[in-house]
């Protein structure tokens, strides 16, 4: 049986330096390798022309540089691209590339399935299989970059795909270090966002470890409603969540918390809900993303009407909040928020790879 090869993408540059040192390779080669792998997007060591031939051969023989293989690519009529990638154990991982003017955002997954079972989310309905490794998180970025069209550049990465990032925190931190490192993907700190449904004890550790944006999937302003939508709320109710957020020194007007509020017909879309939300967030530097729910077959919930959506967002603006209404992207290929479930049925344009 072939001995398992080492996985380059499992290591931040700092960790790769240490690993190389143990193996008798000069530590500074870590920056060189990362430059090829992430900076230039060239995975094959045979092409790393500034490395000695013997070292290139050694990398080719002993290390791996991909953790995921293509399974399916779907292109939405609105330009959104959903990639379904297959891990070595056959697990399916989904990522979504979302072009918006000059910006192209990649939404990546951190778990296979999700243990949190939010009632409006197709991923939650799958149940939980396992955490993704660092390499499986990082390779979503490498693989999805292959789908960029000429002139398009990846500008933002959001950890908002399948899974709860803070339940896989060590791998999320290590992967974020590679996204931010100047010799890695070289994304600016404000260009990387990690989302949580509210795993309260891990939030401070995340922000103390990597300078990323924090997004909180809030979806309700009372415990009664949030308990139903986000069952994690029964463990960490709103008072605990908001208390933890208010105590963060890293949260400032320049570095606000992004709140995601999925608007669901008849559940959390009343004028009183907007006023409660305003009271809950008052005084905390924040930006609000209001997202009309994306209907899917596993959820009893439905999206609000356009009139209710406009009224809800307008109420919050009048109450002094910065509000963005996020239109569903890639809904025709099940790529919109809460729709990732490894289905890939009836795509607008799909190619099996
Ligand atoms: S919304 Fe996020 S945290 Fe909730 S079940 Fe879906 S993937 Fe998990």
Short mmCIF file of C-alpha atoms and ligand atoms in Angstrom, two decimals:
data_model
loop_
_atom_site.label_atom_id
_atom_site.label_comp_id
_atom_site.label_asym_id
_atom_site.label_seq_id
_atom_site.Cartn_x
_atom_site.Cartn_y
_atom_site.Cartn_z
CA UNK A 1 0.00 0.00 0.00
CA UNK A 2 1.28 3.48 -0.88
CA UNK A 3 2.26 5.52 2.17
CA UNK A 4 -0.10 8.50 2.73
CA UNK A 5 1.49 11.60 1.30
CA UNK A 6 1.82 14.84 3.21
CA UNK A 7 -0.70 17.52 2.31
CA UNK A 8 0.82 20.94 1.55
CA UNK A 9 -2.51 22.73 1.98
CA UNK A 10 -2.94 21.44 5.54
CA UNK A 11 -0.35 23.96 6.72
CA UNK A 12 -0.25 27.71 7.16
CA UNK A 13 3.07 29.15 6.01
CA UNK A 14 4.33 29.29 9.61
CA UNK A 15 3.44 25.64 10.14
CA UNK A 16 4.94 24.66 6.79
CA UNK A 17 8.22 26.33 7.76
CA UNK A 18 8.35 24.17 10.90
CA UNK A 19 7.46 21.04 8.93
CA UNK A 20 10.15 21.74 6.32
CA UNK A 21 12.74 22.31 9.06
CA UNK A 22 11.91 18.88 10.53
CA UNK A 23 12.47 17.36 7.10
CA UNK A 24 15.80 19.08 6.47
CA UNK A 25 14.33 21.50 3.89
CA UNK A 26 15.21 25.21 4.30
CA UNK A 27 12.22 26.82 6.11
CA UNK A 28 12.12 29.78 3.71
CA UNK A 29 11.12 27.38 0.96
CA UNK A 30 7.64 27.52 2.56
CA UNK A 31 7.11 31.05 1.20
CA UNK A 32 8.39 29.95 -2.19
CA UNK A 33 6.04 26.96 -2.34
CA UNK A 34 3.07 29.07 -1.15
CA UNK A 35 3.89 31.66 -3.81
CA UNK A 36 3.46 29.02 -6.50
CA UNK A 37 0.52 27.22 -4.97
CA UNK A 38 -1.61 30.16 -3.83
CA UNK A 39 -0.10 33.31 -5.37
CA UNK A 40 0.27 32.00 -8.92
CA UNK A 41 -2.17 29.10 -8.61
CA UNK A 42 0.25 26.52 -10.02
CA UNK A 43 -0.03 23.23 -8.14
CA UNK A 44 2.35 21.00 -10.06
CA UNK A 45 5.84 21.04 -8.45
CA UNK A 46 7.40 20.21 -11.83
CA UNK A 47 6.62 23.82 -12.83
CA UNK A 48 8.13 25.49 -9.73
CA UNK A 49 11.07 26.71 -11.74
CA UNK A 50 12.98 28.56 -9.00
CA UNK A 51 13.32 25.42 -6.86
CA UNK A 52 16.22 23.00 -7.35
CA UNK A 53 15.25 19.98 -9.50
CA UNK A 54 15.92 17.51 -6.65
CA UNK A 55 13.54 19.38 -4.34
CA UNK A 56 10.84 19.57 -7.02
CA UNK A 57 11.10 15.81 -7.45
CA UNK A 58 10.90 15.32 -3.70
CA UNK A 59 7.74 17.43 -3.45
CA UNK A 60 6.17 15.53 -6.33
CA UNK A 61 6.97 12.20 -4.67
CA UNK A 62 6.17 12.99 -1.03
CA UNK A 63 3.51 15.70 -0.98
CA UNK A 64 -0.01 16.32 -2.29
CA UNK A 65 -1.25 19.75 -3.39
CA UNK A 66 -4.97 19.13 -3.92
CA UNK A 67 -7.48 17.66 -1.46
CA UNK A 68 -10.58 17.89 -3.65
CA UNK A 69 -11.50 16.79 -7.16
CA UNK A 70 -14.16 18.27 -9.40
CA UNK A 71 -17.53 16.56 -9.36
CA UNK A 72 -19.93 19.12 -10.85
CA UNK A 73 -19.94 22.76 -11.94
CA UNK A 74 -23.22 24.66 -12.32
CA UNK A 75 -23.58 28.15 -13.75
CA UNK A 76 -26.58 30.27 -12.87
CA UNK A 77 -28.23 32.65 -15.30
CA UNK A 78 -27.03 35.49 -13.00
CA UNK A 79 -23.32 34.51 -13.28
CA UNK A 80 -23.14 32.66 -9.95
CA UNK A 81 -21.08 29.45 -10.14
CA UNK A 82 -21.60 26.54 -7.77
CA UNK A 83 -18.84 23.96 -7.52
CA UNK A 84 -19.42 20.51 -6.09
CA UNK A 85 -16.11 18.96 -5.10
CA UNK A 86 -15.34 15.45 -3.98
CA UNK A 87 -13.01 14.75 -1.04
CA UNK A 88 -10.79 11.66 -0.95
CA UNK A 89 -13.37 9.77 1.16
CA UNK A 90 -16.14 10.60 -1.32
CA UNK A 91 -17.70 13.40 0.80
CA UNK A 92 -19.21 16.20 -1.30
CA UNK A 93 -18.25 19.79 -0.56
CA UNK A 94 -19.97 22.80 -2.13
CA UNK A 95 -18.63 26.30 -2.78
CA UNK A 96 -20.23 29.23 -4.56
CA UNK A 97 -18.59 32.01 -6.60
CA UNK A 98 -20.68 35.17 -6.67
CA UNK A 99 -19.75 37.99 -9.10
CA UNK A 100 -21.08 41.45 -8.18
CA UNK A 101 -19.67 44.27 -10.31
CA UNK A 102 -15.93 44.56 -9.68
CA UNK A 103 -16.21 42.20 -6.72
CA UNK A 104 -16.15 38.40 -6.84
CA UNK A 105 -16.94 36.67 -3.57
CA UNK A 106 -16.31 33.00 -2.86
CA UNK A 107 -18.50 31.31 -0.24
CA UNK A 108 -16.76 28.25 1.22
CA UNK A 109 -17.83 25.33 3.41
CA UNK A 110 -16.24 24.15 6.65
CA UNK A 111 -18.11 20.92 7.41
CA UNK A 112 -19.76 18.06 5.54
CA UNK A 113 -23.38 18.73 6.49
CA UNK A 114 -24.01 20.71 9.67
CA UNK A 115 -25.00 19.71 13.22
CA UNK A 116 -26.99 22.87 13.98
CA UNK A 117 -30.19 22.03 12.05
CA UNK A 118 -31.47 25.58 11.46
CA UNK A 119 -35.05 25.11 10.34
CA UNK A 120 -34.80 27.18 7.13
CA UNK A 121 -31.56 25.59 5.89
CA UNK A 122 -31.11 22.68 3.48
CA UNK A 123 -27.61 21.93 4.81
CA UNK A 124 -28.96 21.57 8.34
CA UNK A 125 -31.49 19.03 7.07
CA UNK A 126 -28.59 16.82 5.91
CA UNK A 127 -27.29 16.23 9.42
CA UNK A 128 -23.58 16.26 10.23
CA UNK A 129 -20.94 13.96 8.78
CA UNK A 130 -17.54 15.45 9.67
CA UNK A 131 -15.35 18.53 9.83
CA UNK A 132 -13.37 19.50 6.74
CA UNK A 133 -9.60 19.50 7.00
CA UNK A 134 -7.53 22.66 6.46
CA UNK A 135 -6.58 21.38 3.01
CA UNK A 136 -10.22 20.73 2.11
CA UNK A 137 -11.12 24.30 3.07
CA UNK A 138 -8.14 25.84 1.26
CA UNK A 139 -8.56 23.71 -1.85
CA UNK A 140 -12.08 25.09 -2.35
CA UNK A 141 -10.37 28.43 -2.99
CA UNK A 142 -7.78 26.90 -5.33
CA UNK A 143 -10.37 24.87 -7.24
CA UNK A 144 -12.99 27.61 -7.51
CA UNK A 145 -10.35 30.06 -8.80
CA UNK A 146 -10.11 27.72 -11.79
CA UNK A 147 -13.67 28.84 -12.68
CA UNK A 148 -12.84 32.56 -12.90
CA UNK A 149 -13.24 33.99 -16.38
CA UNK A 150 -10.53 36.19 -17.98
CA UNK A 151 -10.41 39.59 -16.27
CA UNK A 152 -12.19 38.28 -13.16
CA UNK A 153 -10.31 38.23 -9.84
CA UNK A 154 -11.27 36.70 -6.51
CA UNK A 155 -11.71 39.66 -4.12
CA UNK A 156 -13.56 38.29 -1.07
CA UNK A 157 -13.95 35.01 0.77
CA UNK A 158 -16.80 34.28 3.17
CA UNK A 159 -17.01 31.23 5.43
CA UNK A 160 -20.77 30.88 5.01
CA UNK A 161 -21.22 27.64 3.08
CA UNK A 162 -22.06 24.25 4.54
CA UNK A 163 -21.38 23.92 8.26
CA UNK A 164 -20.76 26.08 11.33
CA UNK A 165 -17.22 27.49 11.07
CA UNK A 166 -16.69 27.93 14.81
CA UNK A 167 -17.33 24.21 15.40
CA UNK A 168 -14.26 23.59 13.22
CA UNK A 169 -12.23 26.49 14.56
CA UNK A 170 -8.64 25.15 14.37
CA UNK A 171 -9.02 24.37 10.64
CA UNK A 172 -10.81 27.67 10.02
CA UNK A 173 -8.00 29.64 11.68
CA UNK A 174 -5.23 27.81 9.82
CA UNK A 175 -7.01 28.28 6.48
CA UNK A 176 -7.74 31.96 7.18
CA UNK A 177 -4.03 32.52 7.88
CA UNK A 178 -3.31 31.26 4.36
CA UNK A 179 -5.99 33.49 2.86
CA UNK A 180 -4.52 36.56 4.56
CA UNK A 181 -0.79 35.87 4.28
CA UNK A 182 0.99 38.09 1.70
CA UNK A 183 2.71 34.97 0.32
CA UNK A 184 -0.55 33.01 0.46
CA UNK A 185 -3.74 34.27 -1.21
CA UNK A 186 -2.86 37.82 -0.04
CA UNK A 187 -6.44 38.90 0.68
CA UNK A 188 -6.88 42.00 2.86
CA UNK A 189 -8.27 41.41 6.38
CA UNK A 190 -11.51 43.21 5.52
CA UNK A 191 -11.95 40.84 2.58
CA UNK A 192 -12.37 37.68 4.65
CA UNK A 193 -15.53 37.08 6.69
CA UNK A 194 -16.26 34.23 9.08
CA UNK A 195 -19.90 33.60 9.91
CA UNK A 196 -21.34 31.96 13.00
CA UNK A 197 -24.81 30.98 14.16
CA UNK A 198 -23.64 32.04 17.64
CA UNK A 199 -21.11 29.62 19.13
CA UNK A 200 -20.52 32.14 21.91
CA UNK A 201 -17.40 30.70 23.64
CA UNK A 202 -15.42 30.63 20.35
CA UNK A 203 -16.11 34.14 19.04
CA UNK A 204 -13.42 35.97 21.02
CA UNK A 205 -10.83 33.31 20.13
CA UNK A 206 -11.60 33.72 16.43
CA UNK A 207 -11.18 37.50 16.47
CA UNK A 208 -8.10 37.40 18.70
CA UNK A 209 -6.45 34.91 16.33
CA UNK A 210 -7.11 36.33 12.84
CA UNK A 211 -8.11 39.84 11.73
CA UNK A 212 -11.24 38.81 9.82
CA UNK A 213 -14.77 40.24 9.69
CA UNK A 214 -17.33 38.58 11.94
CA UNK A 215 -20.80 37.80 10.64
CA UNK A 216 -23.53 36.55 12.94
CA UNK A 217 -26.54 34.66 11.59
CA UNK A 218 -29.15 36.27 13.82
CA UNK A 219 -32.51 35.78 12.03
CA UNK A 220 -34.64 36.72 15.04
CA UNK A 221 -34.76 39.29 17.82
CA UNK A 222 -36.53 37.17 20.45
CA UNK A 223 -35.44 33.90 22.03
CA UNK A 224 -38.84 32.33 21.32
CA UNK A 225 -38.48 32.79 17.54
CA UNK A 226 -34.72 32.19 17.44
CA UNK A 227 -35.07 28.94 19.41
CA UNK A 228 -37.19 27.66 16.51
CA UNK A 229 -35.08 28.99 13.64
CA UNK A 230 -31.60 28.44 15.11
CA UNK A 231 -31.82 25.66 17.74
CA UNK A 232 -28.30 26.60 18.96
CA UNK A 233 -30.05 29.56 20.58
CA UNK A 234 -31.33 27.23 23.30
CA UNK A 235 -27.70 26.75 24.41
CA UNK A 236 -26.56 30.30 23.79
CA UNK A 237 -29.59 32.60 24.03
CA UNK A 238 -29.64 36.15 22.71
CA UNK A 239 -28.56 37.74 26.02
CA UNK A 240 -25.39 35.58 26.06
CA UNK A 241 -24.70 36.19 22.37
CA UNK A 242 -25.20 39.95 22.50
CA UNK A 243 -23.27 40.19 25.79
CA UNK A 244 -20.31 38.43 24.19
CA UNK A 245 -20.43 40.67 21.12
CA UNK A 246 -20.66 43.84 23.18
CA UNK A 247 -17.59 42.85 25.18
CA UNK A 248 -15.37 42.46 22.09
CA UNK A 249 -12.70 45.16 21.93
CA UNK A 250 -12.10 44.46 18.24
CA UNK A 251 -15.62 45.61 17.32
CA UNK A 252 -15.51 49.26 16.25
CA UNK A 253 -17.25 51.49 13.72
CA UNK A 254 -14.47 50.57 11.27
CA UNK A 255 -14.80 46.90 12.09
CA UNK A 256 -18.49 46.31 12.77
CA UNK A 257 -20.31 43.02 13.26
CA UNK A 258 -22.26 41.94 10.18
CA UNK A 259 -25.67 40.55 11.11
CA UNK A 260 -27.49 38.24 8.74
CA UNK A 261 -31.26 38.33 9.08
CA UNK A 262 -33.14 35.87 6.90
CA UNK A 263 -36.64 37.22 6.46
CA UNK A 264 -39.35 34.54 6.61
CA UNK A 265 -43.01 35.10 5.87
CA UNK A 266 -45.12 35.34 9.01
CA UNK A 267 -42.24 34.32 11.30
CA UNK A 268 -39.90 37.30 11.77
CA UNK A 269 -41.08 39.92 9.25
CA UNK A 270 -43.56 42.04 11.26
CA UNK A 271 -42.98 45.78 11.94
CA UNK A 272 -42.57 44.88 15.62
CA UNK A 273 -39.74 42.46 14.66
CA UNK A 274 -37.84 45.34 13.03
CA UNK A 275 -38.27 47.47 16.18
CA UNK A 276 -37.13 44.60 18.45
CA UNK A 277 -34.12 44.04 16.22
CA UNK A 278 -33.22 47.72 16.46
CA UNK A 279 -33.45 47.60 20.26
CA UNK A 280 -31.29 44.45 20.38
CA UNK A 281 -28.49 45.95 18.28
CA UNK A 282 -28.66 49.54 19.53
CA UNK A 283 -25.18 50.91 20.35
CA UNK A 284 -23.24 47.99 18.84
CA UNK A 285 -21.28 48.90 15.68
CA UNK A 286 -23.07 46.77 13.11
CA UNK A 287 -24.20 46.33 9.54
CA UNK A 288 -27.34 44.42 8.70
CA UNK A 289 -27.87 42.12 5.76
CA UNK A 290 -31.53 41.31 5.23
CA UNK A 291 -31.98 38.22 3.08
CA UNK A 292 -35.36 37.04 1.81
CA UNK A 293 -35.52 33.34 2.61
CA UNK A 294 -34.75 30.95 -0.21
CA UNK A 295 -37.47 28.33 -0.39
CA UNK A 296 -36.40 24.68 -0.58
CA UNK A 297 -38.21 21.41 -0.27
CA UNK A 298 -36.93 20.52 3.22
CA UNK A 299 -38.29 23.66 4.87
CA UNK A 300 -41.88 24.58 5.79
CA UNK A 301 -40.96 28.29 5.56
CA UNK A 302 -41.62 30.70 2.70
CA UNK A 303 -40.04 34.03 1.64
CA UNK A 304 -41.80 37.32 2.42
CA UNK A 305 -43.51 39.39 -0.26
CA UNK A 306 -41.49 42.13 -1.97
CA UNK A 307 -43.61 44.76 -0.20
CA UNK A 308 -42.86 43.27 3.24
CA UNK A 309 -39.15 43.03 2.43
CA UNK A 310 -39.03 46.70 1.37
CA UNK A 311 -40.99 47.80 4.44
CA UNK A 312 -38.83 45.78 6.86
CA UNK A 313 -35.53 47.11 5.45
CA UNK A 314 -36.95 50.66 5.27
CA UNK A 315 -38.03 50.55 8.94
CA UNK A 316 -34.50 49.62 10.00
CA UNK A 317 -32.93 52.36 7.87
CA UNK A 318 -35.29 54.90 9.48
CA UNK A 319 -34.20 53.55 12.89
CA UNK A 320 -30.61 54.47 11.99
CA UNK A 321 -29.13 51.19 10.76
CA UNK A 322 -26.96 50.44 7.72
CA UNK A 323 -28.99 47.84 5.85
CA UNK A 324 -28.25 45.87 2.70
CA UNK A 325 -30.92 43.72 1.11
CA UNK A 326 -29.18 40.64 -0.27
CA UNK A 327 -31.01 39.36 -3.30
CA UNK A 328 -30.88 35.59 -3.75
CA UNK A 329 -28.01 34.65 -6.05
CA UNK A 330 -27.85 31.41 -7.96
CA UNK A 331 -31.27 30.27 -6.71
CA UNK A 332 -31.84 28.42 -10.00
CA UNK A 333 -28.90 26.12 -9.18
CA UNK A 334 -29.62 25.78 -5.42
CA UNK A 335 -26.59 27.97 -4.69
CA UNK A 336 -28.32 30.64 -2.62
CA UNK A 337 -27.97 30.98 1.17
CA UNK A 338 -29.39 27.95 2.99
CA UNK A 339 -29.73 25.88 -0.19
CA UNK A 340 -26.41 23.99 -0.20
CA UNK A 341 -27.28 20.33 0.16
CA UNK A 342 -25.16 18.47 -2.37
CA UNK A 343 -28.13 18.02 -4.69
CA UNK A 344 -27.11 19.51 -8.03
CA UNK A 345 -30.46 18.72 -9.62
CA UNK A 346 -31.87 20.52 -12.64
CA UNK A 347 -29.04 23.00 -13.13
CA UNK A 348 -29.35 26.00 -15.45
CA UNK A 349 -26.04 24.99 -17.02
CA UNK A 350 -24.07 22.09 -15.57
CA UNK A 351 -20.95 20.25 -16.58
CA UNK A 352 -19.79 17.08 -14.96
CA UNK A 353 -16.01 17.18 -14.67
S1 LIG B 1 -27.76 27.97 8.51
FE1 LIG B 1 -25.56 27.53 8.79
S2 LIG B 1 -25.41 26.89 10.95
FE2 LIG B 1 -27.59 26.72 10.40
S3 LIG B 1 -27.86 24.58 9.71
FE3 LIG B 1 -27.41 25.83 7.88
S4 LIG B 1 -25.19 25.64 7.60
FE4 LIG B 1 -25.64 25.02 9.73
#
